[in-house]
Coordinates of C-alpha atoms and ligand atoms in Angstrom, one line a residue:
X1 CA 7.6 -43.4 17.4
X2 CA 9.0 -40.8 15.6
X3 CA 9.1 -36.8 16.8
X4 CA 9.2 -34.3 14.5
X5 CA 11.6 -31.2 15.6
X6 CA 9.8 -28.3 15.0
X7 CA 12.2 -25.1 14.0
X8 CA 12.0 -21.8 15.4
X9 CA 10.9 -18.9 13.0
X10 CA 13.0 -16.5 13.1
X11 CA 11.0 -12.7 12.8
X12 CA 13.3 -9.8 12.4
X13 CA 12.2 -6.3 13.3
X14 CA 9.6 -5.8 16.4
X15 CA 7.0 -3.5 14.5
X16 CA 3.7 -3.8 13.3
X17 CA 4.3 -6.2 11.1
X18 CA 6.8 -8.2 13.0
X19 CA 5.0 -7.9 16.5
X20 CA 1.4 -9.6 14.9
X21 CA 3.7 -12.2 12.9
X22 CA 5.5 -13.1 16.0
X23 CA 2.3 -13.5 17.8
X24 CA 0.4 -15.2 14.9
X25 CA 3.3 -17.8 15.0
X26 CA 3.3 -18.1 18.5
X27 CA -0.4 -18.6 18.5
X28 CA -0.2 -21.8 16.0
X29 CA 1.6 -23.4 18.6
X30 CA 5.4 -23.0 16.9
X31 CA 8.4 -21.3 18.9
X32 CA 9.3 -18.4 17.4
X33 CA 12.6 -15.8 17.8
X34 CA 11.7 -12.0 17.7
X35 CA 14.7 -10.1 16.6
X36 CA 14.7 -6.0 17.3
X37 CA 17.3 -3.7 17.3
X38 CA 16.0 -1.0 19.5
X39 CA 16.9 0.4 22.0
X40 CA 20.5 -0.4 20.7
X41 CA 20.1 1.2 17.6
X42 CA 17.3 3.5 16.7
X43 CA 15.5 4.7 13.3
X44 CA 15.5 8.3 12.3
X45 CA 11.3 8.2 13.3
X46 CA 10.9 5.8 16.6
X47 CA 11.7 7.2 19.7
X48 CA 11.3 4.3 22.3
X49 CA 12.3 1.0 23.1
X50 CA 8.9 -0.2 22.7
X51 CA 7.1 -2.7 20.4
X52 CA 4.6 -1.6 17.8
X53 CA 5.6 1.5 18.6
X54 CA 3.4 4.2 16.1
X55 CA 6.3 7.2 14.3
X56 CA 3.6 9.4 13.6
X57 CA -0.2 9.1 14.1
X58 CA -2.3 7.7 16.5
X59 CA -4.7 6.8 14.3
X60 CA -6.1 3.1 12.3
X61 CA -8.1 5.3 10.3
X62 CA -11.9 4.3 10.0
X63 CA -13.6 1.6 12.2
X64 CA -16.8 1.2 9.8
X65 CA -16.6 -2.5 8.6
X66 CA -19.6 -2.0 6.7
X67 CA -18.3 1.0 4.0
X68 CA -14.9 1.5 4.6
X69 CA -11.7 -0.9 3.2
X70 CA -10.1 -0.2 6.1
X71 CA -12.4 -0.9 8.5
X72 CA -13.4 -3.9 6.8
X73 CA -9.4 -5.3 7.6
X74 CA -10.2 -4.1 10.8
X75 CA -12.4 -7.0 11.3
X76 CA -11.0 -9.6 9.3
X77 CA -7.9 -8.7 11.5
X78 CA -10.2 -9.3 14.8
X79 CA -12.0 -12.5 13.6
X80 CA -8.0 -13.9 12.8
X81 CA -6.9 -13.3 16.2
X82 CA -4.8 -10.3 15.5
X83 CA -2.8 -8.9 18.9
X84 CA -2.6 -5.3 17.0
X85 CA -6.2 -5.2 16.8
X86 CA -7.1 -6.4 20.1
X87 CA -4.0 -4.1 21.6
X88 CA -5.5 -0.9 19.3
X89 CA -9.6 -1.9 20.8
X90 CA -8.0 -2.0 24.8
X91 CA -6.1 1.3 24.2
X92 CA -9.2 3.3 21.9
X93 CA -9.4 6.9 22.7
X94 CA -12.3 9.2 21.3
X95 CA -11.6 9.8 17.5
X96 CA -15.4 9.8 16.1
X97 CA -15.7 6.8 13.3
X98 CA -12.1 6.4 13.8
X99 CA -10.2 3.8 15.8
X100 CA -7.5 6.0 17.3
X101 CA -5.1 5.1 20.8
X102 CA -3.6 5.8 23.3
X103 CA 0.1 4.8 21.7
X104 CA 2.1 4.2 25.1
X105 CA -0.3 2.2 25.7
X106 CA -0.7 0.3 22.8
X107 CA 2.7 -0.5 22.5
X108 CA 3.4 -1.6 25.9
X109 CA 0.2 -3.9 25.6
X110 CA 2.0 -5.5 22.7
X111 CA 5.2 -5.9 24.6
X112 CA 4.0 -7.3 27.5
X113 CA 1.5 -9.5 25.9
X114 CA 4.6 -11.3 23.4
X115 CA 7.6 -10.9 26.2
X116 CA 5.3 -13.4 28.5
X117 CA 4.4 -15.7 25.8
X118 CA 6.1 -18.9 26.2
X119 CA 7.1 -19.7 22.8
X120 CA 8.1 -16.0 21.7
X121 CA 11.8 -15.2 22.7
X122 CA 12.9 -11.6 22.5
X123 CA 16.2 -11.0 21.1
X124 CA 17.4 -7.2 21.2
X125 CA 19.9 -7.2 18.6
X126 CA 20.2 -5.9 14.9
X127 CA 20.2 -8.8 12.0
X128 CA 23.2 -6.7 10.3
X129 CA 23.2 -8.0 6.8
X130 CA 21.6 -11.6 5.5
X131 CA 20.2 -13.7 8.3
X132 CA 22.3 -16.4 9.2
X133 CA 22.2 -19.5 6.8
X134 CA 21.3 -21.7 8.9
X135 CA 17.6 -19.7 9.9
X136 CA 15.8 -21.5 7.8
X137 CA 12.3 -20.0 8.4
X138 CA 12.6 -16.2 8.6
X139 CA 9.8 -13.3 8.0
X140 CA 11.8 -9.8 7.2
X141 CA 9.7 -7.1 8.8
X142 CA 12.2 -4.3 9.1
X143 CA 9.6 -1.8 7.5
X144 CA 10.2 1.2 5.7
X145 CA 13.6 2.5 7.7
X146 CA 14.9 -1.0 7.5
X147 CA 18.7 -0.9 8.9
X148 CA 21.2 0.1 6.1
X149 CA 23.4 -3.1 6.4
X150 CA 20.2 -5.2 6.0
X151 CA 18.7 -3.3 3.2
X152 CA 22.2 -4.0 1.5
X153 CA 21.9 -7.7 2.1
X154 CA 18.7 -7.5 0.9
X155 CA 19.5 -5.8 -2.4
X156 CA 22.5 -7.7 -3.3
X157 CA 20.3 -10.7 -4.2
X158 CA 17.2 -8.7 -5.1
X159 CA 19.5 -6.9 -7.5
X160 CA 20.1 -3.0 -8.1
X161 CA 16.4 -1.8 -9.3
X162 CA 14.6 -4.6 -6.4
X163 CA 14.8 -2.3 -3.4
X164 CA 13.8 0.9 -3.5
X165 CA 14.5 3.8 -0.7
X166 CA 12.3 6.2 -1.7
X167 CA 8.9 6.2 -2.9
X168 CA 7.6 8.2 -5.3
X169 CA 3.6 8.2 -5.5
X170 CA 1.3 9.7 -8.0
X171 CA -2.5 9.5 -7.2
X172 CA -4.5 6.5 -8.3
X173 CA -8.0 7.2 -9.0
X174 CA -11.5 4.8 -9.6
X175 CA -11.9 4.3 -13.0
X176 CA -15.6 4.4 -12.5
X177 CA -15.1 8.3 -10.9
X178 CA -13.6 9.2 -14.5
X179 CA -16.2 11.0 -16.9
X180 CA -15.5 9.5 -20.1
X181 CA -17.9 11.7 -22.3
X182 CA -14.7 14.1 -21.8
X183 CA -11.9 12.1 -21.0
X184 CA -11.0 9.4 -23.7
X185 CA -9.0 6.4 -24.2
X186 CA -6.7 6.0 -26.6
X187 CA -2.5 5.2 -26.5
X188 CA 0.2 7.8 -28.0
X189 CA 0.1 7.4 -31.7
X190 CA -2.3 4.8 -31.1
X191 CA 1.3 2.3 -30.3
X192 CA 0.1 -1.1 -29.3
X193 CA 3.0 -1.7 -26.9
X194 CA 3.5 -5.0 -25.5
X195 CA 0.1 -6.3 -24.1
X196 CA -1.6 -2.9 -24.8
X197 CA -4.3 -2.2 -27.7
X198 CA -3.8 0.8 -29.2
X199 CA -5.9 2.6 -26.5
X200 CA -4.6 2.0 -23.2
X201 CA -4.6 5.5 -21.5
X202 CA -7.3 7.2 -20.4
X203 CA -6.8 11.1 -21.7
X204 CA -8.0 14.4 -19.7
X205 CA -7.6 17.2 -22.5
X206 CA -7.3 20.9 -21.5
X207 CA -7.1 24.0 -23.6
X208 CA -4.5 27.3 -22.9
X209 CA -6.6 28.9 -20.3
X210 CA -7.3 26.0 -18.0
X211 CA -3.8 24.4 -18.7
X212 CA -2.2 28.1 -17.1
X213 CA -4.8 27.9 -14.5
X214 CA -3.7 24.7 -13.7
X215 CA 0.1 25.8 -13.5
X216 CA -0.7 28.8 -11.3
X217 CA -2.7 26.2 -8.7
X218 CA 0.7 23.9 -9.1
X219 CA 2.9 26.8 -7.8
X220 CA 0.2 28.2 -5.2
X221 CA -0.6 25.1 -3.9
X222 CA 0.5 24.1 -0.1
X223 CA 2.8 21.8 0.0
X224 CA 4.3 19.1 2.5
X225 CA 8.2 19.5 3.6
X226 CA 10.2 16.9 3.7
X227 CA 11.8 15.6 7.3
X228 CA 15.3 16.9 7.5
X229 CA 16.3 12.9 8.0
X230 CA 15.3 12.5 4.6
X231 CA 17.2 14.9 2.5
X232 CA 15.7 15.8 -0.4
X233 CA 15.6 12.8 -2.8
X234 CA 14.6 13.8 -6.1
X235 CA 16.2 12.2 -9.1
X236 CA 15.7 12.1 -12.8
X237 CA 12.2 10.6 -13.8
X238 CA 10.7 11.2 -10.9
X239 CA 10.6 14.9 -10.3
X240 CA 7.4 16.1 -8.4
X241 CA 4.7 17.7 -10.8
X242 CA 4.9 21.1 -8.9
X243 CA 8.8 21.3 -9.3
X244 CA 8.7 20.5 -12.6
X245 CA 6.1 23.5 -12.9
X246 CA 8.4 25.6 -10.9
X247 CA 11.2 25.2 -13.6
X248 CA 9.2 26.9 -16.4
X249 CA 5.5 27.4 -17.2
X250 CA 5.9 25.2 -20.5
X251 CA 8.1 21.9 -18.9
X252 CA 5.1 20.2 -18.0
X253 CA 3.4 20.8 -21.4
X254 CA 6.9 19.2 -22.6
X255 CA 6.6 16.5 -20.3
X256 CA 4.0 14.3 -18.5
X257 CA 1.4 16.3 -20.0
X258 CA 2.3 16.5 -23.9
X259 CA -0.6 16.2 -25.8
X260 CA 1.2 15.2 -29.4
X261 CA 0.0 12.0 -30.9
X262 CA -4.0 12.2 -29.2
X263 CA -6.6 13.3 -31.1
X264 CA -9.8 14.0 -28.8
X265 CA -12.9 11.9 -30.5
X266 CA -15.1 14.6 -28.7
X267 CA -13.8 17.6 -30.7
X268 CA -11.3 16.3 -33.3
X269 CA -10.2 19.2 -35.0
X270 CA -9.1 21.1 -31.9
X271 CA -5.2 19.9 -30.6
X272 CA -5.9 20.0 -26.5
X273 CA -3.4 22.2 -25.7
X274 CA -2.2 20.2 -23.2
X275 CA -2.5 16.1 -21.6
X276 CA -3.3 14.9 -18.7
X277 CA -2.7 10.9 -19.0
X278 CA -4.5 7.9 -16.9
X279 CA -2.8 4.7 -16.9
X280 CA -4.2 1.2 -15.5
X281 CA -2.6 0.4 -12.6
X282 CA -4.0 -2.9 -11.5
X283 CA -5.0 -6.2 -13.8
X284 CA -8.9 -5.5 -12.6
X285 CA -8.8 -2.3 -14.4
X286 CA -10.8 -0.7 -11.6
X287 CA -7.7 1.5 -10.6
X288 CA -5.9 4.2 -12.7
X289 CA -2.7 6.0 -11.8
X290 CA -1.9 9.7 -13.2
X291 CA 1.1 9.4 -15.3
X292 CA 3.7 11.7 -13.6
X293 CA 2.0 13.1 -11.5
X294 CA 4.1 12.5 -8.3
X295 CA 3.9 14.9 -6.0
X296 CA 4.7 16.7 -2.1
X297 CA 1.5 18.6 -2.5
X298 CA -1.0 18.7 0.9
X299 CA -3.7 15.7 0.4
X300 CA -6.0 18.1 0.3
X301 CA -4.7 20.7 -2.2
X302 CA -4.6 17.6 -4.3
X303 CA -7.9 16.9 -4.3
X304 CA -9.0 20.2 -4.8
X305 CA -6.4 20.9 -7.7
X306 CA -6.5 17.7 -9.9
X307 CA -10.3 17.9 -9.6
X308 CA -9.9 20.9 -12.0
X309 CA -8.6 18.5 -14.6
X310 CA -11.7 18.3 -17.3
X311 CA -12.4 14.8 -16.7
X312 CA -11.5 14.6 -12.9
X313 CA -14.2 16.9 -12.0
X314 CA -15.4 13.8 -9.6
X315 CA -12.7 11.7 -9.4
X316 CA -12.5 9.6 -6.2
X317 CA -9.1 8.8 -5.4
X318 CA -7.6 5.7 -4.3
X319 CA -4.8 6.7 -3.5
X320 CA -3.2 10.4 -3.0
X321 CA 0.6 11.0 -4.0
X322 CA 4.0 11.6 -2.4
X323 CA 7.4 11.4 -1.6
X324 CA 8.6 9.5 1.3
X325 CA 11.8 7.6 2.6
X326 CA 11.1 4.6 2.5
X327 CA 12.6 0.8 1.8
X328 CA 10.1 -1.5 -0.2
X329 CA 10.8 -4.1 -2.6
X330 CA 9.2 -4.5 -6.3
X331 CA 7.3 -7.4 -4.6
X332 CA 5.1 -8.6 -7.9
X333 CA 8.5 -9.3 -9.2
X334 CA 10.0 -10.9 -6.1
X335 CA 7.5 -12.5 -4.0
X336 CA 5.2 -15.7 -4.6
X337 CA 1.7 -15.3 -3.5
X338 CA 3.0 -16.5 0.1
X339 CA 5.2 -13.3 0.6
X340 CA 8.5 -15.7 0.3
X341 CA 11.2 -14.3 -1.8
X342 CA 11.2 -16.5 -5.4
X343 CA 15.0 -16.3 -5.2
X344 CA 15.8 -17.5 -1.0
X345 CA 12.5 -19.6 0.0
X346 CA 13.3 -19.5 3.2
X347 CA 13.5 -15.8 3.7
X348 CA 9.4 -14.6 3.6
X349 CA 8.9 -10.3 3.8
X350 CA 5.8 -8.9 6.0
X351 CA 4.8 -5.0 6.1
X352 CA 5.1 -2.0 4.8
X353 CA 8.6 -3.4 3.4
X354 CA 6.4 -5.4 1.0
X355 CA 4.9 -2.1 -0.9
X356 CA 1.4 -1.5 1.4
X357 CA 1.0 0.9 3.3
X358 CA -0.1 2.2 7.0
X359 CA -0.1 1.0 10.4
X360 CA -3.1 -1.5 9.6
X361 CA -1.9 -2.5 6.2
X362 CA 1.1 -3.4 8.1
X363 CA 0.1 -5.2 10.4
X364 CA -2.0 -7.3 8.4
X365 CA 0.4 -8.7 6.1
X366 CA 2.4 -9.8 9.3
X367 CA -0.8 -11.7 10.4
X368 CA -0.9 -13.2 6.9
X369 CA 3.2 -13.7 6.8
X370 CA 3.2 -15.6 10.2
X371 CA 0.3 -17.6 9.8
X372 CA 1.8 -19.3 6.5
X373 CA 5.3 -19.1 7.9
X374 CA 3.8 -21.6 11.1
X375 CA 1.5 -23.7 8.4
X376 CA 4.9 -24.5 6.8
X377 CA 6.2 -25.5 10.0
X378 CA 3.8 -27.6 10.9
X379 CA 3.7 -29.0 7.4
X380 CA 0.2 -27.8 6.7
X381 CA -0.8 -26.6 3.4
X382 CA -0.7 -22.8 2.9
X383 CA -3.8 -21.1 1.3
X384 CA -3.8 -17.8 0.7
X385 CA -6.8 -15.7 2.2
X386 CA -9.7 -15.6 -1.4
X387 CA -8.9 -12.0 -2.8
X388 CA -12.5 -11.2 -2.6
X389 CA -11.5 -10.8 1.8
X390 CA -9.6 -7.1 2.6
X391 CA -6.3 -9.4 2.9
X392 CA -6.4 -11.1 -0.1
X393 CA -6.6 -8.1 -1.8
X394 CA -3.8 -6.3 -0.3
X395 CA -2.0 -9.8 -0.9
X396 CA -3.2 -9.7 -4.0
X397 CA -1.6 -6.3 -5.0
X398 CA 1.3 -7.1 -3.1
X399 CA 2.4 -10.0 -5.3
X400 CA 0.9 -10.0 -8.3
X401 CA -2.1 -7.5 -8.8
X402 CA -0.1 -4.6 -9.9
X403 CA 0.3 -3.9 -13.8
X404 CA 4.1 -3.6 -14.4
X405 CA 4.7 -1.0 -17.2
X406 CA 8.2 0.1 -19.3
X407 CA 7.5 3.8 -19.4
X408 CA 10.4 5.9 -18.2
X409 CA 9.9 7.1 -14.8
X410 CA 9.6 6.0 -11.2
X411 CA 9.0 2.5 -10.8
X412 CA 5.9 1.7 -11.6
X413 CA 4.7 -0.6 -8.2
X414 CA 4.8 2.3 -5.2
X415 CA 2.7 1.2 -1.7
X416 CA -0.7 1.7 -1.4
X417 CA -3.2 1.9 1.2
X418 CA -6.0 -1.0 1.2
X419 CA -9.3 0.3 -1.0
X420 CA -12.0 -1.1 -3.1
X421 CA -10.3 -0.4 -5.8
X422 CA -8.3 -3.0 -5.7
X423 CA -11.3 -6.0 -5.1
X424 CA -12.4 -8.2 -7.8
X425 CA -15.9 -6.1 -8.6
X426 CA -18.9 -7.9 -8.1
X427 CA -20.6 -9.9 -10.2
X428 CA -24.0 -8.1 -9.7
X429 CA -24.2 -4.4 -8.2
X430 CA -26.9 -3.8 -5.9
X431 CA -29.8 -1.5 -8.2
X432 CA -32.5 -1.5 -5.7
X433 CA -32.6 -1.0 -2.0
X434 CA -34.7 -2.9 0.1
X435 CA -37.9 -0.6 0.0
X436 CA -37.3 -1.6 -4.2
X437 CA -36.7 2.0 -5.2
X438 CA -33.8 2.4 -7.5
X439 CA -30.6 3.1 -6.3
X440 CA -28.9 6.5 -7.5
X441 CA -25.2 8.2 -6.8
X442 CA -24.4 8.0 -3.2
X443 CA -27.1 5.4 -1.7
X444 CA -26.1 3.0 -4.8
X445 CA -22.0 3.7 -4.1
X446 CA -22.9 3.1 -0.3
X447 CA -24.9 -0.2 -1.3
X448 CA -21.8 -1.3 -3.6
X449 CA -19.5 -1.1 -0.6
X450 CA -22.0 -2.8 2.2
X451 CA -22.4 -6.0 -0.9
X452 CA -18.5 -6.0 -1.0
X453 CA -17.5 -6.0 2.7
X454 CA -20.7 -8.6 3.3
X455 CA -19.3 -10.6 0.3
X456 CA -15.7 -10.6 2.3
X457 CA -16.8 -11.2 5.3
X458 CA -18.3 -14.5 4.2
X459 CA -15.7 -15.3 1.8
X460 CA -12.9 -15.1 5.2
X461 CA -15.2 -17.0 7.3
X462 CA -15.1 -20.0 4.2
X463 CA -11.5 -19.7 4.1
X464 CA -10.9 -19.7 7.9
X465 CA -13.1 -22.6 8.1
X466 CA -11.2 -24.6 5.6
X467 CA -7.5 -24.1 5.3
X468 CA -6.2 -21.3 7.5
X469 CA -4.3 -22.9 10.3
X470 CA -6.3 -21.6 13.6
X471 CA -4.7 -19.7 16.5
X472 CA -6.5 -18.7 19.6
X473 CA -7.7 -15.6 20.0
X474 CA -6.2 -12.6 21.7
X475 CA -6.3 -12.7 25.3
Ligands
FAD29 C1 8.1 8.9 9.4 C2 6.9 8.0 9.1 C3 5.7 8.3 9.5 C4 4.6 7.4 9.3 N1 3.3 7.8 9.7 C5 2.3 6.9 9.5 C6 1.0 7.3 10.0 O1 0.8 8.3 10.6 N2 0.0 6.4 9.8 C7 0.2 5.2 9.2 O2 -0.8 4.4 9.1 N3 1.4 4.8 8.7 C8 2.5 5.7 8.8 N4 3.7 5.4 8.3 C9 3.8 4.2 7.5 C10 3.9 2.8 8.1 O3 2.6 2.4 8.3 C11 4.6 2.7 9.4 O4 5.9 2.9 9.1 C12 4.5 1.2 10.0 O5 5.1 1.3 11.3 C13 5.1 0.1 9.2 O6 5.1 -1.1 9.9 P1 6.2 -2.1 9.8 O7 6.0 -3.2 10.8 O8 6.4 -2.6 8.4 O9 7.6 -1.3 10.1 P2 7.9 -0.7 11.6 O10 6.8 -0.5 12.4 O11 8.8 0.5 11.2 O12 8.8 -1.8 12.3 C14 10.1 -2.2 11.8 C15 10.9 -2.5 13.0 O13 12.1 -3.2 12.5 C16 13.2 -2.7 13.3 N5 14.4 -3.0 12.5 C17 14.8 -2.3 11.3 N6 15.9 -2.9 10.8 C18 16.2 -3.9 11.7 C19 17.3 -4.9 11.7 N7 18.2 -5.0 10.7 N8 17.3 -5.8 12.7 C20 16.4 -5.8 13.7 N9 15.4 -4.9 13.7 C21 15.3 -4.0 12.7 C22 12.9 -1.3 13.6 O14 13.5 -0.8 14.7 C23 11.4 -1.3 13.8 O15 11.0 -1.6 15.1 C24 4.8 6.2 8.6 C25 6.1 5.9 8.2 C26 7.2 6.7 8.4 C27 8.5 6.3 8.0

């Protein structure tokens, strides 16, 4: 009879990402190696020894899996066993529609539950530069203040541009929030480009008076400092709008929002004074990023002052912008659609490292990373999750959703938060409710979202039925 030795998986990095991966793997029935460095060696943001332990918030954002994209991966995340999720619903403290916790508790729930796990051994040691050669399973969940001599590892086979330190986040709005009778598409000088048509932006034109109006919010506005950890990163291409603003009332007429080579089909004779451009920013085309427009100002000053844009007026944003420290690789480019890096198989990358976003987001892609990590293992096939479920479409932007462009300018994949936006729309929307009246502006949006989480939902349960390799639930 022959016995197959199974390997250990080695996880490196105790966080989110790396606590649900560890426990995922566990869970499959496959012996798995925790690595984290603290208490030995700390980040500039986490303060404890703990596992899981949340930097900032104590918030998972909304529970409603019915409306909300995060609430949706809520539950996918429950029905897949997740520890973070069960951990998060033990520890719940009052927060309204949100799942919020108690984070001492949280954490230590997550540390107790994978230090007495039989398969799971805890190492507390920093994996200072590539890990060993001989690891030859391995899911890289440092997150976004991965340890420098890592991230140099990293980067010297990602190359120079792979790994970036900082992002640098303009806002990402519907494309279905963008009023098109006075926006317009159309590219500069109508240039094709490679892959493009001729009219690949979406334009927001402005005269004198609102373009100075729009300046003066720019400078007013309130905006976010950064932590003193950070220093202040900006570099050339990716200044923030308001900065640029600050340097002269006529630089950002000069740059992101020059409005030579557009001519406005609404009013053709009249030159807008000045640009505001849309790009697409995923291959649905349901998601458009503002073109520049990177930025420390408040979330909500944002909303407020971009919603003055003629065009914007009810824009719904997908995403809001910033400037953070933070490691994350140009994944499209790196990954294959099972989070392994194309150029070292055996090294796979989980959390916000990977280019999402938040605690959740985090956590998820660790589920997802540790499940195929112990399907390889055990020499099952590996599926990924149909990008019609919340995880598939984070996956799916992750590694291969994004639309990579070659205008100057930060790179062009930054992290992003799970949304709609970035689910394959349906086939049919919902225009009648179930009294038969015809749906109109919220109840129809609101009926849009209930047919996509529903459609998810169903779509998870198929693929957990057939090819997801099936660990027990929490206990
Ligand atoms: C300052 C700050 C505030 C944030 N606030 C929020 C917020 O309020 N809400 C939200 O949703 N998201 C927030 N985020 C974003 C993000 O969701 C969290 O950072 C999240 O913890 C990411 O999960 P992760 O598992 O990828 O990384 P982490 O949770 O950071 O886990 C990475 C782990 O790897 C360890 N590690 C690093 N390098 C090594 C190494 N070489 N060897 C061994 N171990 C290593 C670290 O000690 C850490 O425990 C914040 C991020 C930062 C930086």
């Amino acid at each position: 009879m022959t016995t197959i030795r199974m390997q250990h998986v080695h996880v490196v990095g105790g966080g989110l990402a790396g606590s649900e991966a560890a426990w995922q793997i566990a869970n499959c029935g496959v012996p798995v190696t925790l690595h984290e460095m603290r208490p030995h060696r700390m980040t500039a943001a986490h303060k404890t020894s703990g596992l899981a332990e949340l930097v900032c918030s104590n918030s998972f954002r909304s529970d409603d899996r019915e409306t909300n994209a995060v609430g949706l991966l809520h539950e996918e995340m429950r029905r897949l066993g997740s520890l973070i999720m069960h951990a998060g619903d033990m520890n719940q403290v009052p927060a309204g529609g949100a799942l919020a916790v108690d984070r001492d508790g949280f954490s230590a729930a997550i540390t107790a539950a994978l230090e007495s796990n039989p398969l799971i051994t805890i190492h507390r040691d920093e994996v200072a530069g590539l890990p060993p050669a001989d690891w030859d399973s391995v899911v890289i969940a440092t997150g976004p203040l991965t340890s420098p001599m890592l991230a140099e590892g990293i980067r010297a086979i990602t190359g120079e541009d792979a790994l970036a330190f900082f992002d640098a986040i303009a806002p990402i709005i519907h494309r279905d929030s963008i009023d098109l009778d006075v926006a317009w598409f159309q590219s500069r000088y109508d240039k094709a480009g490679p892959g493009g048509s001729g009219a690949d932006y979406i334009n927001c034109p402005m005269d004198r008076a609102q373009y100075e109006a729009f300046v003066d919010a720019l400078l007013a506005g309130e905006k976010v400092t950064f932590h003193e950890w950070e220093a202040t990163p900006y570099f050339d291409g990716c200044l923030p709008i308001e900065v640029m603003a600050e340097r002269g009332r006529e630089t950002l007429r000069h740059g992101p929002m020059k409005p030579f080579g557009l001519t406005n089909p609404g009013n053709p004779l009249i030159k807008p004074y000045a640009v505001v451009q849309l790009r697409q920013d995923n291959r649905l085309g349901t998601l458009f990023n503002m073109v520049g427009f990177q930025t420390k100002l408040k979330h909500s000053e944002q909303v407020r002052i971009f919603r003055t844009i003629p065009g914007l007026e009810r824009a719904e944003f997908a995403r809001l912008g910033g400037l953070h420290r933070n490691t994350f690789l140009n994944s499209p480019k790196l990954l294959d659609d099972r989070l392994r890096l194309k150029a070292m198989p055996r090294l796979r990358f989980a959390g916000q490292i990977t280019g999402c976003e938040g605690y959740v987001e985090s956590a998820a892609i660790g589920l997802l990373a540790g499940r195929f990590a112990a399907a390889e293992q055990l020499g099952k096939a590996v599926v990924p999750p149909p990008p019609t479920t919340a995880h598939g479409a984070l996956l799916g932007h992750i590694t291969g959703g994004h639309v990579e462009t070659i205008d100057a300018g930060p790179r062009s994949f930054q992290p992003m938060n799970v949304n709609f936006g970035l689910f394959p729309p349906l086939s049919v929307s919902p225009a009648r409710g179930p009294d038969g009246a015809r749906l109109r502006g919220p109840a129809k949006a609101i009926a849009k979202k209930r047919a996509l989480t529903s459609r998810a939902l169903e779509d998870l349960a198929l693929w957990l039925g057939a090819a997801a390799p099936r660990p027990a639930a929490a206990e």
